[in-house]
Coordinates of C-alpha atoms in Angstrom, one line a residue:
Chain A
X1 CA 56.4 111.4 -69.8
X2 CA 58.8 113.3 -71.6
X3 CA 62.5 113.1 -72.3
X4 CA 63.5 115.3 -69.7
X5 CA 61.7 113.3 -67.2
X6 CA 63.4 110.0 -67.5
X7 CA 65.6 108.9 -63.9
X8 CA 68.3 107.5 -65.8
X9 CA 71.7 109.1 -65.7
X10 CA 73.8 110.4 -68.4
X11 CA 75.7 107.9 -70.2
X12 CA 73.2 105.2 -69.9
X13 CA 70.9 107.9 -71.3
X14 CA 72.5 108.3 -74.3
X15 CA 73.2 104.7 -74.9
X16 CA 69.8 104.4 -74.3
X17 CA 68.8 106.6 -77.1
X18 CA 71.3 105.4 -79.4
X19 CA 69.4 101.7 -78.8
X20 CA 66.3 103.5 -79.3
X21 CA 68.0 104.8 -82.4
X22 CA 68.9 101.3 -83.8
X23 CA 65.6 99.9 -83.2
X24 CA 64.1 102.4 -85.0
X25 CA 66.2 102.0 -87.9
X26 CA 65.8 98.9 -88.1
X27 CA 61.9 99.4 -88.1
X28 CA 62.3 101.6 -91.1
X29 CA 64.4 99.3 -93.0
X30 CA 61.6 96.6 -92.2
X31 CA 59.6 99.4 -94.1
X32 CA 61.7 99.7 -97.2
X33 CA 62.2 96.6 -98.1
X34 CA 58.4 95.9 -97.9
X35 CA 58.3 99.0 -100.2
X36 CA 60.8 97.2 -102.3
X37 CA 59.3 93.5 -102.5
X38 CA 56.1 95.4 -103.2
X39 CA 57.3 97.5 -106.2
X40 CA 59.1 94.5 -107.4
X41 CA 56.4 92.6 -107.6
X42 CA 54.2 95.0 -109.3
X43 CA 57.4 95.1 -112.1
X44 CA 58.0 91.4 -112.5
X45 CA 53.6 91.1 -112.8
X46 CA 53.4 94.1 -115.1
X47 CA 51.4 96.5 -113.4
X48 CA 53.6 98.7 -111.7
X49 CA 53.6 101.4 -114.8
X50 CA 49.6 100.8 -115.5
X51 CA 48.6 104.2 -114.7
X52 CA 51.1 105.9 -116.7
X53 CA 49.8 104.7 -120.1
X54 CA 51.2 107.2 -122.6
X55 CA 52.4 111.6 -122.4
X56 CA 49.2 112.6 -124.2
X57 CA 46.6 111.5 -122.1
X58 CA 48.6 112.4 -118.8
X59 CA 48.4 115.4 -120.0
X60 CA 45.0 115.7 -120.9
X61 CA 44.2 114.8 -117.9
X62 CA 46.6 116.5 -115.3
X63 CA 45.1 117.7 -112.2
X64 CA 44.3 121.3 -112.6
X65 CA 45.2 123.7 -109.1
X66 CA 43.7 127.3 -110.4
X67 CA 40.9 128.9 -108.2
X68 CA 37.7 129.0 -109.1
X69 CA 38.2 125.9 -111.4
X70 CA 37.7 122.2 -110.1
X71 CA 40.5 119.9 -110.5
X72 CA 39.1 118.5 -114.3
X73 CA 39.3 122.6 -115.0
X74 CA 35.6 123.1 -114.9
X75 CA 34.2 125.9 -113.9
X76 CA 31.9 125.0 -111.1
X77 CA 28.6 127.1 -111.2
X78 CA 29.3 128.6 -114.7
X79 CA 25.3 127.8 -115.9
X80 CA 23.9 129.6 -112.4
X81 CA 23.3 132.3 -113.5
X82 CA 22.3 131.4 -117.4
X83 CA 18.4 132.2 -117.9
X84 CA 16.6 129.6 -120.4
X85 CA 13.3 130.8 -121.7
X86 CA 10.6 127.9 -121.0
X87 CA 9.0 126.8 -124.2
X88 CA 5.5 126.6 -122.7
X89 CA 4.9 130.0 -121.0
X90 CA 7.6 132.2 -122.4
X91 CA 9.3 133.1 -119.1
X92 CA 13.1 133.3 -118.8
X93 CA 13.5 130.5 -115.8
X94 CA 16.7 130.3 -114.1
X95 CA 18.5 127.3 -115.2
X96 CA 19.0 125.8 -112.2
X97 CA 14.9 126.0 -111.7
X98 CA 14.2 125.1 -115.0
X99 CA 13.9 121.3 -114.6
X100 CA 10.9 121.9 -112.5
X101 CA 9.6 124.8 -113.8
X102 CA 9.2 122.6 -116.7
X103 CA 7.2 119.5 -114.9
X104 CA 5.0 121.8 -113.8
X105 CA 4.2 124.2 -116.4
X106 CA 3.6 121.1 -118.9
X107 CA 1.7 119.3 -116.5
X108 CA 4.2 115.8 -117.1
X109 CA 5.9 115.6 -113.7
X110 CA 4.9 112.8 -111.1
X111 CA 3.5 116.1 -108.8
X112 CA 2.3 118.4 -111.0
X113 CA -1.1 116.6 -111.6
X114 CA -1.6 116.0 -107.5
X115 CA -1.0 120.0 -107.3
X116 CA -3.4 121.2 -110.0
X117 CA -5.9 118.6 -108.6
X118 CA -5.7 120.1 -105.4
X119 CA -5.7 123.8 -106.4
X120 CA -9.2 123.1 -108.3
X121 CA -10.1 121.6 -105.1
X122 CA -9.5 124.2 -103.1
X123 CA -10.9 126.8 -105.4
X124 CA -14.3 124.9 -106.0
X125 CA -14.4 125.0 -102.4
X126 CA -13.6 128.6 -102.1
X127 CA -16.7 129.8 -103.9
X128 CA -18.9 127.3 -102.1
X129 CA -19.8 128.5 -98.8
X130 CA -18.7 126.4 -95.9
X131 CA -21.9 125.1 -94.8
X132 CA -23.1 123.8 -98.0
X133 CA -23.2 120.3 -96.4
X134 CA -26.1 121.4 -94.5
X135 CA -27.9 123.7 -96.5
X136 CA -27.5 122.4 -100.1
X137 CA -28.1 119.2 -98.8
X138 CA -30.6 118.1 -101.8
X139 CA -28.2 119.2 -104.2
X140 CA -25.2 117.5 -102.8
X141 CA -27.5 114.4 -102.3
X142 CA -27.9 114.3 -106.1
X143 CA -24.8 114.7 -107.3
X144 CA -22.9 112.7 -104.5
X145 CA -19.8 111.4 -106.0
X146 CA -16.7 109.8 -105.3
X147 CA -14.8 112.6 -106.2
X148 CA -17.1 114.8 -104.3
X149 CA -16.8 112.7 -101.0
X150 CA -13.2 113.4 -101.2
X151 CA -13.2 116.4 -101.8
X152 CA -15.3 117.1 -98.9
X153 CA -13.4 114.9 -96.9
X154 CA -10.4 116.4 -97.7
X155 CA -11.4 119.4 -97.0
X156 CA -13.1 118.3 -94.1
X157 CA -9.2 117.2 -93.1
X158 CA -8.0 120.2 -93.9
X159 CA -10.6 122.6 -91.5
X160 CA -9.0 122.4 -87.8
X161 CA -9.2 119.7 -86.1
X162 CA -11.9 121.0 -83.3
X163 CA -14.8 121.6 -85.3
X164 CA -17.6 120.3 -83.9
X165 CA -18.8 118.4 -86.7
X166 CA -15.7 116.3 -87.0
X167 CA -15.6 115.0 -83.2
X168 CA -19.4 114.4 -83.9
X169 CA -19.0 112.1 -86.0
X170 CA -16.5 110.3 -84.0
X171 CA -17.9 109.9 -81.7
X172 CA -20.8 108.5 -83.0
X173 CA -18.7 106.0 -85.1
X174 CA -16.8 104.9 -82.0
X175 CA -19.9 104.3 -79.9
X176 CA -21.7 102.8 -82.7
X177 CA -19.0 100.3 -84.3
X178 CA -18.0 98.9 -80.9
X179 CA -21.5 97.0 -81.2
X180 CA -21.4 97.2 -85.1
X181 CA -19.3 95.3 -87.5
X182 CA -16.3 94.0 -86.3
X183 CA -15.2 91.8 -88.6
X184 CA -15.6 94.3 -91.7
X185 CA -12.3 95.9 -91.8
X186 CA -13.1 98.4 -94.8
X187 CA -15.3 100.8 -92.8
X188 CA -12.0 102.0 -91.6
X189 CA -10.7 103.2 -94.7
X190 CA -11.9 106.3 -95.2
X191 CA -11.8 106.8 -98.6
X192 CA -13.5 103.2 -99.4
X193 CA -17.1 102.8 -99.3
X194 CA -18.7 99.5 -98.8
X195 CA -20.0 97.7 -102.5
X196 CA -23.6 96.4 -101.0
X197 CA -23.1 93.4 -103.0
X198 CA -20.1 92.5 -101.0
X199 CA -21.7 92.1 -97.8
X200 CA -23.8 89.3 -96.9
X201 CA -27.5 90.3 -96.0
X202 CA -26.9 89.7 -92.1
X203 CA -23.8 91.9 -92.3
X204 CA -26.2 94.4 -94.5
X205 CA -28.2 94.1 -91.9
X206 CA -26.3 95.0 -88.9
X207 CA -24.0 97.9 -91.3
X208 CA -27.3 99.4 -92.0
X209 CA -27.9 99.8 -88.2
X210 CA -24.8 101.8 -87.4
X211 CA -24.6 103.5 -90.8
X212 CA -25.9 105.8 -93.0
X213 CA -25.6 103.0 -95.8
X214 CA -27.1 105.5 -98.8
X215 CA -26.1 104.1 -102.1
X216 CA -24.6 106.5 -104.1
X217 CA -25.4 106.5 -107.9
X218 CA -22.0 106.7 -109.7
X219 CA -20.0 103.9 -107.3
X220 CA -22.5 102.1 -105.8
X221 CA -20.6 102.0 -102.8
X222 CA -22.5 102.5 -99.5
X223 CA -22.1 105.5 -97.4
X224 CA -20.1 104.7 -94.2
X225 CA -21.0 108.1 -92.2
X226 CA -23.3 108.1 -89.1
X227 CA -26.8 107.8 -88.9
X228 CA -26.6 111.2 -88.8
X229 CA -24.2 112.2 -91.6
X230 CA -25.5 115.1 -93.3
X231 CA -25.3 114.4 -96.9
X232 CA -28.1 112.1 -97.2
X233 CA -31.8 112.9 -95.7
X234 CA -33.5 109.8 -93.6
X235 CA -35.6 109.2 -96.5
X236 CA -32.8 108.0 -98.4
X237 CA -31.5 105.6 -95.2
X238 CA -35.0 104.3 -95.4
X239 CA -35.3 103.6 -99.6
X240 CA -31.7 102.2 -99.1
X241 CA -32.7 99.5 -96.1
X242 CA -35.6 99.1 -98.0
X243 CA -34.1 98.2 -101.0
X244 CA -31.1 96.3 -99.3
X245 CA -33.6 94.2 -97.3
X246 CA -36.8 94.2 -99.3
X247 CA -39.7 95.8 -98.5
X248 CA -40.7 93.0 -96.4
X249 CA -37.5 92.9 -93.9
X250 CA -36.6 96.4 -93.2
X251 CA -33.5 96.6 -90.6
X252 CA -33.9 95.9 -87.0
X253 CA -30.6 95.4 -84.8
X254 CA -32.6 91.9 -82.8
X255 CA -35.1 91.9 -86.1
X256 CA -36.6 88.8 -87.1
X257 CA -37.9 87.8 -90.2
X258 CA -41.6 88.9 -90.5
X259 CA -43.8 88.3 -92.8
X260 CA -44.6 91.0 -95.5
X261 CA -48.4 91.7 -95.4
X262 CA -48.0 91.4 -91.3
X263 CA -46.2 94.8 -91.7
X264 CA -48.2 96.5 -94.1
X265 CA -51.6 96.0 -92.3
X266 CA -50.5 98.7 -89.7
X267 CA -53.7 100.4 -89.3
X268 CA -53.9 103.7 -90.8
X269 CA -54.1 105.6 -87.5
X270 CA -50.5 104.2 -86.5
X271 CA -49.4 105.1 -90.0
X272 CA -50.9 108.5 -90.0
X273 CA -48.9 108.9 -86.1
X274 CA -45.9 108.0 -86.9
X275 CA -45.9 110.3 -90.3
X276 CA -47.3 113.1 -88.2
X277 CA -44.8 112.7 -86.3
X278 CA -42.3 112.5 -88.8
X279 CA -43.6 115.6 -90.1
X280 CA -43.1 117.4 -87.3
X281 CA -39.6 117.0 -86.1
X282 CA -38.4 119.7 -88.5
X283 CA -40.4 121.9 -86.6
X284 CA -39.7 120.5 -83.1
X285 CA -35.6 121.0 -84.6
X286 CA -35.3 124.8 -85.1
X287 CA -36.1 125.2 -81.1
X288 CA -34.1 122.0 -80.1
X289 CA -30.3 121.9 -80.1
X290 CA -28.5 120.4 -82.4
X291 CA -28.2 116.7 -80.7
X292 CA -32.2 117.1 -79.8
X293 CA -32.4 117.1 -84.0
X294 CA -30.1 114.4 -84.2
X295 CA -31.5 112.5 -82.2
X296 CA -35.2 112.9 -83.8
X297 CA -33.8 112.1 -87.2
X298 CA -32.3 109.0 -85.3
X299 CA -36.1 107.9 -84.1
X300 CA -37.3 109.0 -87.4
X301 CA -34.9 106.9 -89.4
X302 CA -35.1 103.9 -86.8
X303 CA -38.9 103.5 -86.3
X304 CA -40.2 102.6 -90.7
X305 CA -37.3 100.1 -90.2
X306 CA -38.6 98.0 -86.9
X307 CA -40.7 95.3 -87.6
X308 CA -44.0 95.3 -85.5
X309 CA -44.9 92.2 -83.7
X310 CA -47.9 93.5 -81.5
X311 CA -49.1 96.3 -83.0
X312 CA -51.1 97.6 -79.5
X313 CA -47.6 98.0 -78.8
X314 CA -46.8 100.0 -81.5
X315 CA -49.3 102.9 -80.4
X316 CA -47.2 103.4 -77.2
X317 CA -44.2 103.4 -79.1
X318 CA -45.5 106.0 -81.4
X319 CA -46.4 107.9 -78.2
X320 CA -43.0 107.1 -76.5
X321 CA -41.0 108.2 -79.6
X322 CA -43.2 111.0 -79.4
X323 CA -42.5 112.1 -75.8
X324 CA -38.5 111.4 -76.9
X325 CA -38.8 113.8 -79.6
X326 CA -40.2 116.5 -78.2
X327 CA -38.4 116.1 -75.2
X328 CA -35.1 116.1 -77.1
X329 CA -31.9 114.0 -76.3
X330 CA -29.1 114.2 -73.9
X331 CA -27.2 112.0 -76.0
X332 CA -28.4 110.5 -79.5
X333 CA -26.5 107.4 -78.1
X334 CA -28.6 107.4 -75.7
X335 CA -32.0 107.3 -77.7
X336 CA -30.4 104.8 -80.0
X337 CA -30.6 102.7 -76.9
X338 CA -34.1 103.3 -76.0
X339 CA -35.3 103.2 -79.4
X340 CA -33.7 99.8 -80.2
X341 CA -35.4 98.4 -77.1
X342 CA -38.7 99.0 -78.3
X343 CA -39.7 96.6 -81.0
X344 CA -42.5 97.8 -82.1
X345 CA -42.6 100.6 -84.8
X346 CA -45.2 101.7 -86.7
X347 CA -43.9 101.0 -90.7
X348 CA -44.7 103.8 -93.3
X349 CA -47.0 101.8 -95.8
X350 CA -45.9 100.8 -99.1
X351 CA -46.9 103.7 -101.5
X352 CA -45.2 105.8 -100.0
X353 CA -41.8 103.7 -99.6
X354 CA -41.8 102.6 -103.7
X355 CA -42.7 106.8 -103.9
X356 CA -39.3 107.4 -102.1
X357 CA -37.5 104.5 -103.6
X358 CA -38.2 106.1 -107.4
X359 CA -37.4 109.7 -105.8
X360 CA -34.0 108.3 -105.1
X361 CA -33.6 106.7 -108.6
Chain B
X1 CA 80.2 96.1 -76.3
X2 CA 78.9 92.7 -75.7
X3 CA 76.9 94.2 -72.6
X4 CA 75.0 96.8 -75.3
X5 CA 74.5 93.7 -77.6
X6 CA 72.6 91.9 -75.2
X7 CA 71.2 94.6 -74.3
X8 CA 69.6 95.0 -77.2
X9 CA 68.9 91.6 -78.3
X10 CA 67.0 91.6 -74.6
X11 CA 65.1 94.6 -76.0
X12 CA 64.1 93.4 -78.8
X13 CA 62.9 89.7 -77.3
X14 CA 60.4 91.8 -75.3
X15 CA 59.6 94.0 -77.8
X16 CA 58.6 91.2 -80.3
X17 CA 57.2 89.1 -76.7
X18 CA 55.2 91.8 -75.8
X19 CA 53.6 92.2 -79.3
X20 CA 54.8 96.2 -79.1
X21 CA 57.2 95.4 -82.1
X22 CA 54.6 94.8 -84.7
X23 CA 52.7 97.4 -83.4
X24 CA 55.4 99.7 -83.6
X25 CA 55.6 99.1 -87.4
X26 CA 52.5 99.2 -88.3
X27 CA 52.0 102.9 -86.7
X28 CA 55.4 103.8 -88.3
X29 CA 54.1 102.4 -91.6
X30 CA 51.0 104.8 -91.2
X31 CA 52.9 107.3 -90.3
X32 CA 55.4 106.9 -93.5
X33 CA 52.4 107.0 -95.9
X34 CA 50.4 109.5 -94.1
X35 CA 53.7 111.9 -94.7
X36 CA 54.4 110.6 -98.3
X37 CA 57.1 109.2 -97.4
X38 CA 56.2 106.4 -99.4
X39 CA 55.1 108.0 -102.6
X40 CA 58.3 109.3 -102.5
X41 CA 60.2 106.6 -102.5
X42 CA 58.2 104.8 -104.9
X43 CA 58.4 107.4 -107.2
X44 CA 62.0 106.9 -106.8
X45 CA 61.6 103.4 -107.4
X46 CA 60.3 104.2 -111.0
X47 CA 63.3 106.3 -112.0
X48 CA 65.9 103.7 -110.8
X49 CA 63.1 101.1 -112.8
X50 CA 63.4 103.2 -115.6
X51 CA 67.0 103.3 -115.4
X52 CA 67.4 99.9 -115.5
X53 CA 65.3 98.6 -117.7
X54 CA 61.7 97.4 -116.8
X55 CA 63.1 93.3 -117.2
X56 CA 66.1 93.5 -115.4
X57 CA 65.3 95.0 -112.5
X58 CA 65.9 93.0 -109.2
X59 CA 65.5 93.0 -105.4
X60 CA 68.8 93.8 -104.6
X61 CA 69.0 96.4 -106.6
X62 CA 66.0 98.0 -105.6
X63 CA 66.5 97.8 -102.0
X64 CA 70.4 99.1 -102.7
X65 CA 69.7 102.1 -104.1
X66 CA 66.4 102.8 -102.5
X67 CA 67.4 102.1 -98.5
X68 CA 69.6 104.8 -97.8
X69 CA 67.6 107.6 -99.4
X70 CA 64.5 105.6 -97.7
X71 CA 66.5 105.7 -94.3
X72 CA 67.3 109.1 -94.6
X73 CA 64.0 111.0 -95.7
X74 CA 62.4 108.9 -92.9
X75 CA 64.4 110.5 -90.4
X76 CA 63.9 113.8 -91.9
X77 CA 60.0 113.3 -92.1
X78 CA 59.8 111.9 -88.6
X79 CA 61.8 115.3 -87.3
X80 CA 59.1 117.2 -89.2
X81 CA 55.8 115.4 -88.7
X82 CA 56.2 115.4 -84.8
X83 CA 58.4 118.5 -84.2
X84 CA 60.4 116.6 -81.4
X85 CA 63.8 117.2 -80.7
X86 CA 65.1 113.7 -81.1
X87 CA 64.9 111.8 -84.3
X88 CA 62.5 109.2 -83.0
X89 CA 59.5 110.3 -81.8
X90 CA 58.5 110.6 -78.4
X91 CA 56.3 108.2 -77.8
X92 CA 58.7 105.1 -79.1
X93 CA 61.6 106.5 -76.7
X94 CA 59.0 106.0 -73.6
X95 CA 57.5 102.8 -74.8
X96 CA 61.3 101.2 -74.9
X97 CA 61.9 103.0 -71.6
X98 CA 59.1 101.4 -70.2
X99 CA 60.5 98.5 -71.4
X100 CA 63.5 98.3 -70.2
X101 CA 62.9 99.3 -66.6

């Protein structure tokens, strides 16, 4: 609503606007005199002149209005484009960059050690070839380290995320964990191994039936791949259940505890079965797909561990773990399942286990 | 005369009923420093301070010499911070207008 607007008339118009007028002044001499009592009592306390302490200092520091200058008369970007020479690697750094041009070239920063860690990384695993996991498989077995898990696992992070190797193993780990441990909540961590001396024998026991469990050399920590996980042959699973358990109580998922020499009288024929068809599963492999191999290491690695209650029984196991190996696998799950239910298993005598065992060490 | 007095006394009741009066001053106050009206003034204060001499200085004489020019440069300020034609600004004029209808 404007001015122009308003239905009064005339006169009573501008009388209105002269009472308008008062009111307002008298608003603004309401202002004043707060202004006044204010200033007043800043005199009468002592503060009102506290900011004006003496001519030289005002001066010294007077606000400065020139361009390109900020108001203390600095210039503002005047060591841009300054270069500094960098006592470490002779190069003229800008000095702007220099700060971190310096944490890095002298190797003292907080990131500088993380980033010259991972460039070794990734040029040690440049010259390897990619499928060293499989092929140099004795070599990595010897050596496996801490440092080399996670570097293989980092780089395992680093491939894409749909190679077949990684969903693999996933799989595998959430089949088998759902009936594994449950209550062990380091498995998870992937970076931590499991110290054997941790767990309990019955958790030992049911770890070793899910895992690969190999005890590496230089941390003593177990391995917490897959049954399957390629850096450690079956032979080493075995040594490591053997040793975990004794020789006498090799890992069974239902396993009892059986007497020693009840497993090592296995007549020879059984013996000489099952490590014929140990034996031959490498060659049954090349043919077979990929899972069919897994799945024969599986019933390689599971049958020295079952104990052997009847051993008439164990001849049609040997037969039946035959038939399941030549036959392949749809799913290795699926011969865990099979193999588990059969109880008995021919056990590789015990020359041949210490032989392993001392192989290992 | 009388009739403008009451008038105006009525006004202001309702104004300060209403609550509108303090409101009013507080968005002229804003308005003052916002302008510098008021770092004017006080700098104006420390000249007649100076004059004076920093003990003596009282409320009367403060508010004497520093009203008027106050008074003045408020109108001034108010004419140039809103543009409006009238001295007061706009929006006061309707708000009273309001009122007294």
């Amino acid at each position: 609503m404007k001015m122009e607007d308003m239905p009064l008339s005339g006169p009573d118009n501008t009388k209105l606007e002269a009472l308008v007028n008062d009111i307002y002044s008298e608003l603004v001499e309401d202002a004043c005199l707060g202004l006044c009592f204010e200033v007043h009592r800043a005199v009468k306390q002592g503060y009102f002149f506290l900011d004006e302490t003496d001519q030289e200092s005002m001066k010294e520091f007077e606000i400065v209005d020139q361009p390109g200058v900020d108001i203390f008369g600095q210039v503002y970007n005047q060591w841009k484009n300054k270069e500094c020479e960098c006592p470490n690697c002779k190069r003229l750094i800008a000095a702007s960059r220099f700060a971190p041009h310096l944490e890095k070239c002298l190797g003292m920063g907080r990131n500088s050690s993380r980033i010259a860690n991972r460039r070794l990384a990734s040029n040690n695993n440049m010259s390897k070839s990619e499928s060293d996991q499989e092929d140099n498989d004795d070599l990595n077995d010897n050596d496996w380290s801490y440092g080399a898990e996670k570097r293989a696992k980092k780089r395992k992070s680093d491939k894409s995320q749909t190679s077949p190797r990684r969903s693999k193993t996933l799989k595998h780990k959430n089949g088998e964990l759902g009936s594994g441990i449950s209550a062990d909540p380091y498995k998870y961590n992937y970076n931590a191994g499991i110290n054997y001396e941790m767990l309990g024998p019955d958790e030992v026991q049911s770890f070793l039936t899910t895992q690969c469990g190999v005890i590496s050399e230089h941390t003593k920590k177990m391995c917490t791949r897959s049954q399957r996980c390629p850096q450690h042959t079956d032979e080493q699973r075995m040594a490591v259940r053997v040793f975990l358990l004794g020789p006498s109580a090799p890992v069974l998922p239902e396993a009892d505890s059986v007497a020693v020499p009840e497993s090592f009288d296995i007549p020879d024929g059984q013996a000489l079965m099952s490590r014929l068809q140990w034996e031959d599963s490498p060659e049954i492999s090349p043919s077979d797909s990929a899972s069919s191999k897994a799945s024969t290491n599986h019933s390689d690695s599971r049958r020295p561990k079952k104990k052997k209650p009847r051993p008439s029984l164990g001849l049609n196991s040997g037969g039946g773990i035959g038939s399941l190996s030549g036959g392949g696998g749809g799913g290795s799950s699926q011969s865990n399942i099979s193999l588990s239910t059969k109880k008995k298993k021919p056990k590789l005598t015990a020359p041949s286990i210490s032989s392993i065992y001392d192989d290992l060490n | 005369m009388s009739k403008d007095y009451q008038m105006k006394a009525a006004i202001n009741q309702k104004l300060i009923e209403m609550g509108e009066r303090e409101r009013l001053k507080e968005l002229l106050r804003a308005k003052l420093v916002e302008s510098g009206w008021k770092d004017q003034l006080k700098a104006h204060c420390k000249d007649v301070i100076r004059e004076k001499g920093l003990e003596h200085v009282t409320v009367e004489d403060l508010v004497t010499e520093v009203t008027p020019k106050g008074r003045g440069t408020a109108r001034r300020q108010q004419v140039v911070g809103t543009g409006q034609k009238s001295s007061c600004p706009c929006s006061k004029t309707e708000k009273i207008n309001l009122v007294v209808q």
